[in-house]
Short mmCIF file of C-alpha atoms in Angstrom, two decimals:
data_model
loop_
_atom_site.label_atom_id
_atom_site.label_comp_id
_atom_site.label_asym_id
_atom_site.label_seq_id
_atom_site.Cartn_x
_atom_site.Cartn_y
_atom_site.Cartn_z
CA UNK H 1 -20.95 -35.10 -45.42
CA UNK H 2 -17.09 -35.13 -45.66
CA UNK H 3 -15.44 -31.82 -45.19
CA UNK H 4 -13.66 -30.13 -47.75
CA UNK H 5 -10.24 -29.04 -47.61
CA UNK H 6 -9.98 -25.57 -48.52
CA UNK H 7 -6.51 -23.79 -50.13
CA UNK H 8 -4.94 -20.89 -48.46
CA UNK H 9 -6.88 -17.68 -49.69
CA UNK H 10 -4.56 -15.18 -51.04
CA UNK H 11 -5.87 -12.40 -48.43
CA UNK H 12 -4.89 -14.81 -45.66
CA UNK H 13 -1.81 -15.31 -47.20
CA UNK H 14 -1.20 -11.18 -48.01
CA UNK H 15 -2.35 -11.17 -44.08
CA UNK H 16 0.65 -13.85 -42.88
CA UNK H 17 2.70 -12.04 -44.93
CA UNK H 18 1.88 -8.10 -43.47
CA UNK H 19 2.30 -9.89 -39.92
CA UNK H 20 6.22 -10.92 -40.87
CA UNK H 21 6.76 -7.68 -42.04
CA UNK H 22 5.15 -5.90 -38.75
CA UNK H 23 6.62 -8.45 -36.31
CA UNK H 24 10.33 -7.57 -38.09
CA UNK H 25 9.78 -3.79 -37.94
CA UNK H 26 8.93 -4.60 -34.38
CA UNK H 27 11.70 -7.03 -33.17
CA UNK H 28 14.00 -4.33 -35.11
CA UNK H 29 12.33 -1.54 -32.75
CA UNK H 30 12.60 -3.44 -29.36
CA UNK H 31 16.47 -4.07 -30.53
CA UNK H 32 17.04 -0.38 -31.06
CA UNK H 33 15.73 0.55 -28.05
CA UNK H 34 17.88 -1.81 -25.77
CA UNK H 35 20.51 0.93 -25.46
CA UNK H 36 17.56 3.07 -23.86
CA UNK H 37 16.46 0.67 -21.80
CA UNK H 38 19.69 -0.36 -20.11
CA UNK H 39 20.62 3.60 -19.64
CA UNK H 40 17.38 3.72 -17.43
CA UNK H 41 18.15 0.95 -15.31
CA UNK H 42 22.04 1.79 -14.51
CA UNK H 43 20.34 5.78 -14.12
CA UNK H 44 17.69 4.14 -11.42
CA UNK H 45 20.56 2.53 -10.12
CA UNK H 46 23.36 4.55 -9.96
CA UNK H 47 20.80 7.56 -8.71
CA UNK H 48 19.80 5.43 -5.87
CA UNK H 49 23.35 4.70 -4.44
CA UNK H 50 23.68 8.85 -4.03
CA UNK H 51 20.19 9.81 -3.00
CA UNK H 52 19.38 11.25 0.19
CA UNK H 53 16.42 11.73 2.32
CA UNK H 54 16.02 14.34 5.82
CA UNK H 55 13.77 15.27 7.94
CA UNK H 56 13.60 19.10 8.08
CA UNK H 57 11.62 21.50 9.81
CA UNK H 58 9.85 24.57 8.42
CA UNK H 59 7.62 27.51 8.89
CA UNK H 60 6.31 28.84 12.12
CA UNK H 61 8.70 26.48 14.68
CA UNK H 62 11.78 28.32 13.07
CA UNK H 63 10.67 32.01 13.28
CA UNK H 64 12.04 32.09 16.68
CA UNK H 65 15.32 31.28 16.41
CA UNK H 66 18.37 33.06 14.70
CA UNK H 67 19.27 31.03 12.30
CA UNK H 68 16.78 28.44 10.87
CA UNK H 69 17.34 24.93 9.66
CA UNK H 70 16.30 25.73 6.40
CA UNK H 71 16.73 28.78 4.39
CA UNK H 72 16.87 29.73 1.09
CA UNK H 73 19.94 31.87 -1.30
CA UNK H 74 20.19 32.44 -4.60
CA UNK H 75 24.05 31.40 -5.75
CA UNK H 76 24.09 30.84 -9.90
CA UNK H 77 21.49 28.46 -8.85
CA UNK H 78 18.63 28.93 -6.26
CA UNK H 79 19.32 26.60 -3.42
CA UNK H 80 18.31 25.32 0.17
CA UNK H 81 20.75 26.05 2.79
CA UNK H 82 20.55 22.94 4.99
CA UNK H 83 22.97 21.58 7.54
CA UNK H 84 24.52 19.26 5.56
CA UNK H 85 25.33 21.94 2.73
CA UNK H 86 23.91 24.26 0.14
CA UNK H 87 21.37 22.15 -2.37
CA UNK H 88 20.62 23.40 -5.77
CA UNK H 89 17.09 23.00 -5.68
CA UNK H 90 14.94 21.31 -8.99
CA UNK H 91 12.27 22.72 -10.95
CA UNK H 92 9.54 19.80 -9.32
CA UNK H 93 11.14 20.57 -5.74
CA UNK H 94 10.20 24.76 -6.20
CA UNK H 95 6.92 23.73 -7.91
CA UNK H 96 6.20 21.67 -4.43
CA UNK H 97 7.42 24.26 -2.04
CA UNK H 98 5.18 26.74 -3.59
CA UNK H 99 2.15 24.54 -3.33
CA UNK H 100 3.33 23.77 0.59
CA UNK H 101 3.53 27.43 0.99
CA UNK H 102 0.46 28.65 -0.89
CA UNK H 103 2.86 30.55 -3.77
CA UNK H 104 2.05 30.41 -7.74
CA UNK H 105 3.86 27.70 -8.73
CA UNK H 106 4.43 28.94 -12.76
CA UNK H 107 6.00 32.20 -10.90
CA UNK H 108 8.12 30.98 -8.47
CA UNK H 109 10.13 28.31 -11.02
CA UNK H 110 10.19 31.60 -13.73
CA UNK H 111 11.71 33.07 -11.20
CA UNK H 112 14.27 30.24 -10.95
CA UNK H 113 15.02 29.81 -14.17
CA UNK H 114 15.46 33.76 -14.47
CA UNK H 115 18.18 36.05 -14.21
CA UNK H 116 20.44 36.91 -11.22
CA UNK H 117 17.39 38.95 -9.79
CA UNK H 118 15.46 36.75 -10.40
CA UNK H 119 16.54 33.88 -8.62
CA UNK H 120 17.24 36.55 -5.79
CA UNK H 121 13.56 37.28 -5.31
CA UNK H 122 13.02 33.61 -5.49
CA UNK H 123 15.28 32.86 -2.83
CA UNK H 124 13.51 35.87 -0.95
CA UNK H 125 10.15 35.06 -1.20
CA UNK H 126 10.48 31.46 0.05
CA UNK H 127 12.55 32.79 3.29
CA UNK H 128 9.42 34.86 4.13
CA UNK H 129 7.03 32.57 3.17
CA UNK H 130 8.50 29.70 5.32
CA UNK H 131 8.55 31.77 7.99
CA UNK H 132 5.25 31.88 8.44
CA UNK H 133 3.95 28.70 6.99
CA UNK H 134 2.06 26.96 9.02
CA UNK H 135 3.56 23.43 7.94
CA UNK H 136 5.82 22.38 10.32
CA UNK H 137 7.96 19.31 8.80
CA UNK H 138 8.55 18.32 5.41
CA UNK H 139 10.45 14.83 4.01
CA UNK H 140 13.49 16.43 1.72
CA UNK H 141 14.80 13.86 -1.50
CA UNK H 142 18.07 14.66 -3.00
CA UNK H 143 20.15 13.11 -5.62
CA UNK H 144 23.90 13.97 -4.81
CA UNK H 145 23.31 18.00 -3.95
CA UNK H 146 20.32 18.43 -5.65
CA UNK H 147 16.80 18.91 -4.16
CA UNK H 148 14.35 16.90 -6.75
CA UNK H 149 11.24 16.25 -3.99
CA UNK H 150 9.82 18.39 -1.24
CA UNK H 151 7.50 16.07 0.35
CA UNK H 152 4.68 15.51 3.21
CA UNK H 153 6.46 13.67 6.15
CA UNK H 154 3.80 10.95 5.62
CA UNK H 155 5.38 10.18 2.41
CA UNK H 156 5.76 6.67 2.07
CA UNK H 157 9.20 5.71 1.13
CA UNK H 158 9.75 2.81 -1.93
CA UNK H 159 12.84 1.14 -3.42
CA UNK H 160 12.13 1.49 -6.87
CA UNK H 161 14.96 -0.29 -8.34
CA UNK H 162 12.89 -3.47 -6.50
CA UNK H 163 9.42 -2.69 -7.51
CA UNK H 164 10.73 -2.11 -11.60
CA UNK H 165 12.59 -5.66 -11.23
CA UNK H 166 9.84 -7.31 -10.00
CA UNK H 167 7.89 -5.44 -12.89
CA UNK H 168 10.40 -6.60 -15.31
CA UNK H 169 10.21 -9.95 -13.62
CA UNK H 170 6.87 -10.93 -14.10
CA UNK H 171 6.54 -9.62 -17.69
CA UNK H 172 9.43 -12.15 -18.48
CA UNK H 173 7.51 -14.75 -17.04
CA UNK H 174 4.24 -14.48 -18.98
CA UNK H 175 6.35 -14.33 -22.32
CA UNK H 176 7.08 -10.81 -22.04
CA UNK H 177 9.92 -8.34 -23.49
CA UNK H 178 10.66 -4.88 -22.63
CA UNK H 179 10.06 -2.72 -25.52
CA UNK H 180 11.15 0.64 -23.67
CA UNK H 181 12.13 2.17 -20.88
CA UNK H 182 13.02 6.26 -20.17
CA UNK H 183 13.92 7.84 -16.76
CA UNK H 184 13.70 11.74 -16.24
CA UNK H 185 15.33 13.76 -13.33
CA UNK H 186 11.82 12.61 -11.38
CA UNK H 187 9.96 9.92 -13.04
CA UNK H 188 10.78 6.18 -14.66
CA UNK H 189 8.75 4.02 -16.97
CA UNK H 190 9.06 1.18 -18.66
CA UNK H 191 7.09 -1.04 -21.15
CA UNK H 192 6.94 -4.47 -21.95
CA UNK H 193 5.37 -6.22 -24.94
CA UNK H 194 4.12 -9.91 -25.98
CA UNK H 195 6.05 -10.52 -28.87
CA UNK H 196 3.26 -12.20 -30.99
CA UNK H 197 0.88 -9.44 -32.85
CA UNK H 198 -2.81 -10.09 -32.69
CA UNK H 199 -4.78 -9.36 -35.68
CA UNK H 200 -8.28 -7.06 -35.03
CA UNK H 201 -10.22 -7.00 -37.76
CA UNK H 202 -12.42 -3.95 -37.67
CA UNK H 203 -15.41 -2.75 -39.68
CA UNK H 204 -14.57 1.38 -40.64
CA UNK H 205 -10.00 1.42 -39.92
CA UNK H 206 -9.22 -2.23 -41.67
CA UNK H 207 -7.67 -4.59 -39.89
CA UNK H 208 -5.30 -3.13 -36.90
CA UNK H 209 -1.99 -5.43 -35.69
CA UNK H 210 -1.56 -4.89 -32.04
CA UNK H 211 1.21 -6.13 -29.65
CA UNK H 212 -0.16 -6.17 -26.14
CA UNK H 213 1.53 -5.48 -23.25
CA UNK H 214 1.92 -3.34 -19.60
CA UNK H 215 3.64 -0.16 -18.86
CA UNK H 216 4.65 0.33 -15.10
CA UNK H 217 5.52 4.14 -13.94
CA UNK H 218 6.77 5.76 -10.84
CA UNK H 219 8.25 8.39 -8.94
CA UNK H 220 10.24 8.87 -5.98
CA UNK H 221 10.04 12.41 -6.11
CA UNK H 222 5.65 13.03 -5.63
CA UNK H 223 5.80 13.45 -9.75
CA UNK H 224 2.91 10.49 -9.72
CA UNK H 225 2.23 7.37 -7.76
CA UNK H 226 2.80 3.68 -8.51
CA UNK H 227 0.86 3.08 -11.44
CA UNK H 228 0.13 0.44 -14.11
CA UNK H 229 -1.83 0.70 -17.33
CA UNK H 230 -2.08 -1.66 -20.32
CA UNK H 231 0.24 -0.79 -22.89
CA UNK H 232 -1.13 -1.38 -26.78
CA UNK H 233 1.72 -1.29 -29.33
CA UNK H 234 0.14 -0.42 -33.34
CA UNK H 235 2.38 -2.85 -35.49
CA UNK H 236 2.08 -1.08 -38.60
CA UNK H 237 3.37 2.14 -37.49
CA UNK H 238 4.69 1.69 -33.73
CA UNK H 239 2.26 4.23 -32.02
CA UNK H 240 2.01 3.50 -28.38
CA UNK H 241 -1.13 3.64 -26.29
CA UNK H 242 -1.96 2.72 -22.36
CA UNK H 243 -5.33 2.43 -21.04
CA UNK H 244 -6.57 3.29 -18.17
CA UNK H 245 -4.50 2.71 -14.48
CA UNK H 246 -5.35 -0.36 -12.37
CA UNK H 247 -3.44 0.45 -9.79
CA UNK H 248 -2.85 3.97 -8.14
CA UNK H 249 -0.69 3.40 -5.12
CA UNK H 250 -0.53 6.77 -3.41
CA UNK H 251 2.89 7.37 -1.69
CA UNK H 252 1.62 8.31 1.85
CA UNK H 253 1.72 6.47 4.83
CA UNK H 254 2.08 7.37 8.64
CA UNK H 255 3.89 10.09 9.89
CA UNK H 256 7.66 8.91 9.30
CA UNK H 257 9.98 9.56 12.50
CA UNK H 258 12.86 12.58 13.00
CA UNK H 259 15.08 9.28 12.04
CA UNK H 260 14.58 7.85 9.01
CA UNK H 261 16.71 5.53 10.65
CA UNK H 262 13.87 3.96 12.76
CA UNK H 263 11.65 4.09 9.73
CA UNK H 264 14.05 1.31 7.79
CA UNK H 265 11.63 -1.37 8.75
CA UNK H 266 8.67 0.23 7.20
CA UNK H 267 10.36 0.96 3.86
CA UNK H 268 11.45 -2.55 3.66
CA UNK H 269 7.89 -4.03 4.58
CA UNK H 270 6.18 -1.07 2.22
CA UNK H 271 8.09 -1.91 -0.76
CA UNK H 272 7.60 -5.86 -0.66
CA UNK H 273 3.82 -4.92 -0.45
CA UNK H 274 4.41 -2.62 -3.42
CA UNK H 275 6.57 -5.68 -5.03
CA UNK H 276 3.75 -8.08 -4.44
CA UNK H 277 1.11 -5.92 -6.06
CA UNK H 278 2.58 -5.36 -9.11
CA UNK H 279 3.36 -8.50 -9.52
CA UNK H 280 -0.04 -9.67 -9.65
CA UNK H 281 -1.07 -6.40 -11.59
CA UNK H 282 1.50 -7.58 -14.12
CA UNK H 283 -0.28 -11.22 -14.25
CA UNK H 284 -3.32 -9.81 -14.61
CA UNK H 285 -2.77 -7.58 -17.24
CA UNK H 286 -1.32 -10.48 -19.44
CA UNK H 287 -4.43 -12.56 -19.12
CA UNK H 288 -6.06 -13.79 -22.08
CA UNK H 289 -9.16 -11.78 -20.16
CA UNK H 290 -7.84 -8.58 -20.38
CA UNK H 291 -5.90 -8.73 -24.09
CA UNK H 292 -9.56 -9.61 -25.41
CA UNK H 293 -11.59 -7.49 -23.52
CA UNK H 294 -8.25 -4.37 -24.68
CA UNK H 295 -9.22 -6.15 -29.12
CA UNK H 296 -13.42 -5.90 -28.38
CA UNK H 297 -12.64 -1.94 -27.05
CA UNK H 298 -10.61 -1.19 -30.01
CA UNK H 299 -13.61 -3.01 -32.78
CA UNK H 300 -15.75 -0.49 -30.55
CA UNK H 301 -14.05 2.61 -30.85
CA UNK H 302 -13.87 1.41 -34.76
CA UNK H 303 -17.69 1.81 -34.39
CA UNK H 304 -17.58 5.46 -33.21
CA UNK H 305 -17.76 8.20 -35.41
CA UNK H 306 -16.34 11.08 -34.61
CA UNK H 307 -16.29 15.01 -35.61
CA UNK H 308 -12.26 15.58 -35.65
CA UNK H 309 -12.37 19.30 -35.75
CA UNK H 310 -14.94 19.37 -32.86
CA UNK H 311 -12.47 16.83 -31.08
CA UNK H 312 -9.16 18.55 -31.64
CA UNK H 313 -10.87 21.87 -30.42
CA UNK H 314 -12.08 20.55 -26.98
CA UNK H 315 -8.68 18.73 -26.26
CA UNK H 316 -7.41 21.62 -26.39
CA UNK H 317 -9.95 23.52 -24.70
CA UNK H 318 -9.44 21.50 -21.61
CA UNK H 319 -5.36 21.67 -21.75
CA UNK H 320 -4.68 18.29 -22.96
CA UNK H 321 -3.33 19.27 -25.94
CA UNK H 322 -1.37 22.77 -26.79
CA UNK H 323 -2.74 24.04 -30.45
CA UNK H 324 0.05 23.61 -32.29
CA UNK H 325 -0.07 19.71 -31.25
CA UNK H 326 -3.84 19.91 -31.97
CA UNK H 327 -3.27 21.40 -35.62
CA UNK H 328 -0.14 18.51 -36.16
CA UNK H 329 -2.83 15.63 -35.06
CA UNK H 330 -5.16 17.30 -37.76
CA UNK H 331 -2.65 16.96 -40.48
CA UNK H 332 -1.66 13.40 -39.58
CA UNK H 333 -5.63 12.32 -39.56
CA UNK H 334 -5.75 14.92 -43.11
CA UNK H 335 -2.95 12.56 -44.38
CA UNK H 336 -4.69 9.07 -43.79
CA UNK H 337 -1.60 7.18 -43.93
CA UNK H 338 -1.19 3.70 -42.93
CA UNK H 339 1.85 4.10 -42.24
CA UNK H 340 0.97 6.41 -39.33
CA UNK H 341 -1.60 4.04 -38.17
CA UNK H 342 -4.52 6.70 -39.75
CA UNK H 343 -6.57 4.69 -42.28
CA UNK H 344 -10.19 4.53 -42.76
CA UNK H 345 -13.51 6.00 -41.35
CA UNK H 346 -13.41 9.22 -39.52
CA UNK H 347 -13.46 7.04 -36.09
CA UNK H 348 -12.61 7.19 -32.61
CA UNK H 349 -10.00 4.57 -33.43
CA UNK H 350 -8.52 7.11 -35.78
CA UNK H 351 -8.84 9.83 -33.56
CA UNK H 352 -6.37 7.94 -30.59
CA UNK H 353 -4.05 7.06 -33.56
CA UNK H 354 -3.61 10.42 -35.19
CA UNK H 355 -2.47 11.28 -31.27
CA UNK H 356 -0.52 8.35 -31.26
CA UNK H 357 1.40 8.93 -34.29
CA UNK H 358 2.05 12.45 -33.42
CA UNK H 359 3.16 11.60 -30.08
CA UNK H 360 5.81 9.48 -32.20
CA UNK H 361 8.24 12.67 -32.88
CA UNK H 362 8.04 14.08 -29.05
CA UNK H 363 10.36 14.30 -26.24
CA UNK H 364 9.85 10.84 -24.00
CA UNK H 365 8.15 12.40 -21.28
CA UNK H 366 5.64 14.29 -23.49
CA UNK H 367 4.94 11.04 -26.10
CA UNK H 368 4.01 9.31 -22.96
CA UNK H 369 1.47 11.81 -22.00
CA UNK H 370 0.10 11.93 -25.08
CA UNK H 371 -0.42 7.52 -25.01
CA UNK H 372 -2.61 8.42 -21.92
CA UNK H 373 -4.55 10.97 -23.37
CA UNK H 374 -4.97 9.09 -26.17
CA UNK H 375 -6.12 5.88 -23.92
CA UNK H 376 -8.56 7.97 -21.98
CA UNK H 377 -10.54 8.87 -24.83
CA UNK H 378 -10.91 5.11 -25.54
CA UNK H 379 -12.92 4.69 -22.00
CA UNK H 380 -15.89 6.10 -24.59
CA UNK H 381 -16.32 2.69 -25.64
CA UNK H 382 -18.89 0.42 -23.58
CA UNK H 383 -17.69 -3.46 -23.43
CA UNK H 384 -20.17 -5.51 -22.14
#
């Protein structure tokens, strides 16, 4: 029997023509954002060229002598008296003395951020708690003169600006672009897209446009490890989303020497082993494997209904969200617009978009917390 030629049907033609406008408001997005991402990279770089790492000992060792290695004053700013100078010392690098020293972290960096007095009895407290800490050595980052990591001495050193290129790298070479990119005081990320959408058609939230991709994230300053997720981009309304981490390199090593000197070798060797990883994480997570298996999750959390009151209340139960974010993500899913990504059944598809969406409006470092919280609650979903 001879086939028959069928004409274009005008919902695959409406289709064709929703992907045009989603892949413009897309290319516009990743062009707006270039700015962004270049500011990150000369940041990583130009931070690099002034950071600083010692070897410095605390607690017990020092109580003998008159005047330790370390100590602490408050001076406008609360800072470590080391010597090579006086370093103002970050909020991360107080919340990581405090755990070293067994001190309430939230108290110690109010105390910081206090008045005159307060950064007094800061400075106070940590001289007579490191005087009788048992710790004996810690590994000290600083950017210029400021303190932004107390670490373990087994912390295992990384050149970033390497690991992100070779990120960056490898992206490029599957077909890649990067989409974003934001670097705080202690933490970098960066995303990277496929620039072709792929249409899932699902049976309760329509059909969803999704540009697939990988986010990489690290630290240098024991704010997280090495870590790589899938990255999901909505078309239709730009809400981010990363799935769950395949690869959680742990900074720590062996005990790194009095000179970091001697330890050059090791960072070197450490950081092409970090380089190579990646590199095949970044392969991987560009497979055709993996971008299917990421389309069958979201048809399954399509299939997932959800209670979004009961859902709201125990994210915020557990800390993951504050209230008022929990009440915003109720009036987004309230809403159902498609503009925000929110259309259809009261799914768990929904759900991760009304936090999505939300997470559109927030500070950089927050948004991307919320694309993880949102991702987790996808791990719901069963894929065979």
């Amino acid at each position: 029997m001879e086939a028959t030629v069928m004409p274009a049907t005008a919902p695959v033609q409406k289709q064709q023509g929703l992907n045009q406008v989603v892949i413009n408001k897309v290319r516009r997005m990743i062009e707006g954002r270039q700015g962004d991402v270049m500011d990150t990279i000369n940041r990583l770089l130009s931070e690099g060229r002034i950071a600083q790492d010692f070897i410095a000992p605390i607690g017990v060792s020092q109580r003998s002598k008159e005047r330790p290695v370390i100590s602490f004053k408050a001076e406008g700013r609360v800072q470590m008296a080391m010597p090579e100078g006086n370093f103002n010392l970050h909020g991360n690098a107080i919340s990581q003395i405090s755990e070293k020293m067994g001190i309430p972290a939230k108290y110690l960096r109010e105390l910081s951020a206090g008045d005159a007095w307060q950064k007094q009895l800061c400075a106070t407290i940590l001289n007579e708690h490191s005087g009788w800490t048992e710790r004996t050595r810690v590994l000290i980052r600083a950017v210029g003169m400021e303190v932004r990591g107390v670490l373990s001495d087994s912390y295992r050193r990384l050149n970033s600006v390497d690991i992100l290129t070779a990120f960056i790298r490898e992206a490029g070479g599957q077909g890649a672009v990067v989409s974003d990119a934001y670097m705080s005081d202690t933490k970098v990320w960066c995303e990277t897209i496929l620039p072709t959408p792929i249409e899932i058609p699902t049976r309760k939230n329509g059909t969803v446009i999704i540009f697939a991709g990988a986010r990489f994230s690290t630290s240098d300053y024991g704010n997280g490890s090495v870590d790589m997720r899938s990255f999901l981009l909505n078309g239709a309304c730009l809400n981010g989303m990363v799935r769950e981490s395949v690869m959680r390199q742990v900074h720590l090593g062996g005990r790194l020497p009095d000179s970091l000197s001697l330890s050059q070798k090791t960072y070197e060797l450490d950081t092409q082993t970090t380089v190579s990883a990646v590199s095949d994480l970044t392969k991987g997570l560009y497979s055709k494997d993996t971008i299917m298996q990421k389309a069958i999750e979201i048809q399954g959390a399509s299939e997932i209904d959800v209670d979004f009151d009961k859902e709201l209340k125990n994210l915020v139960q557990k800390g993951a969200l504050l209230k008022n974010e929990g009440r915003e993500v109720e009036k987004l899913l309230m809403n159902n617009n498609p503009d925000d990504g929110v259309t259809g059944g009261a799914t768990l598809w929904k759900l991760t978009q009304g936090i999505t969406a939300f997470a559109r409006e927030q500070q950089p470092e927050r948004c991307r917390e919320l694309h993880e919280i949102s991702g987790q609650l996808m791990n719901r979903v069963k894929v065979n």
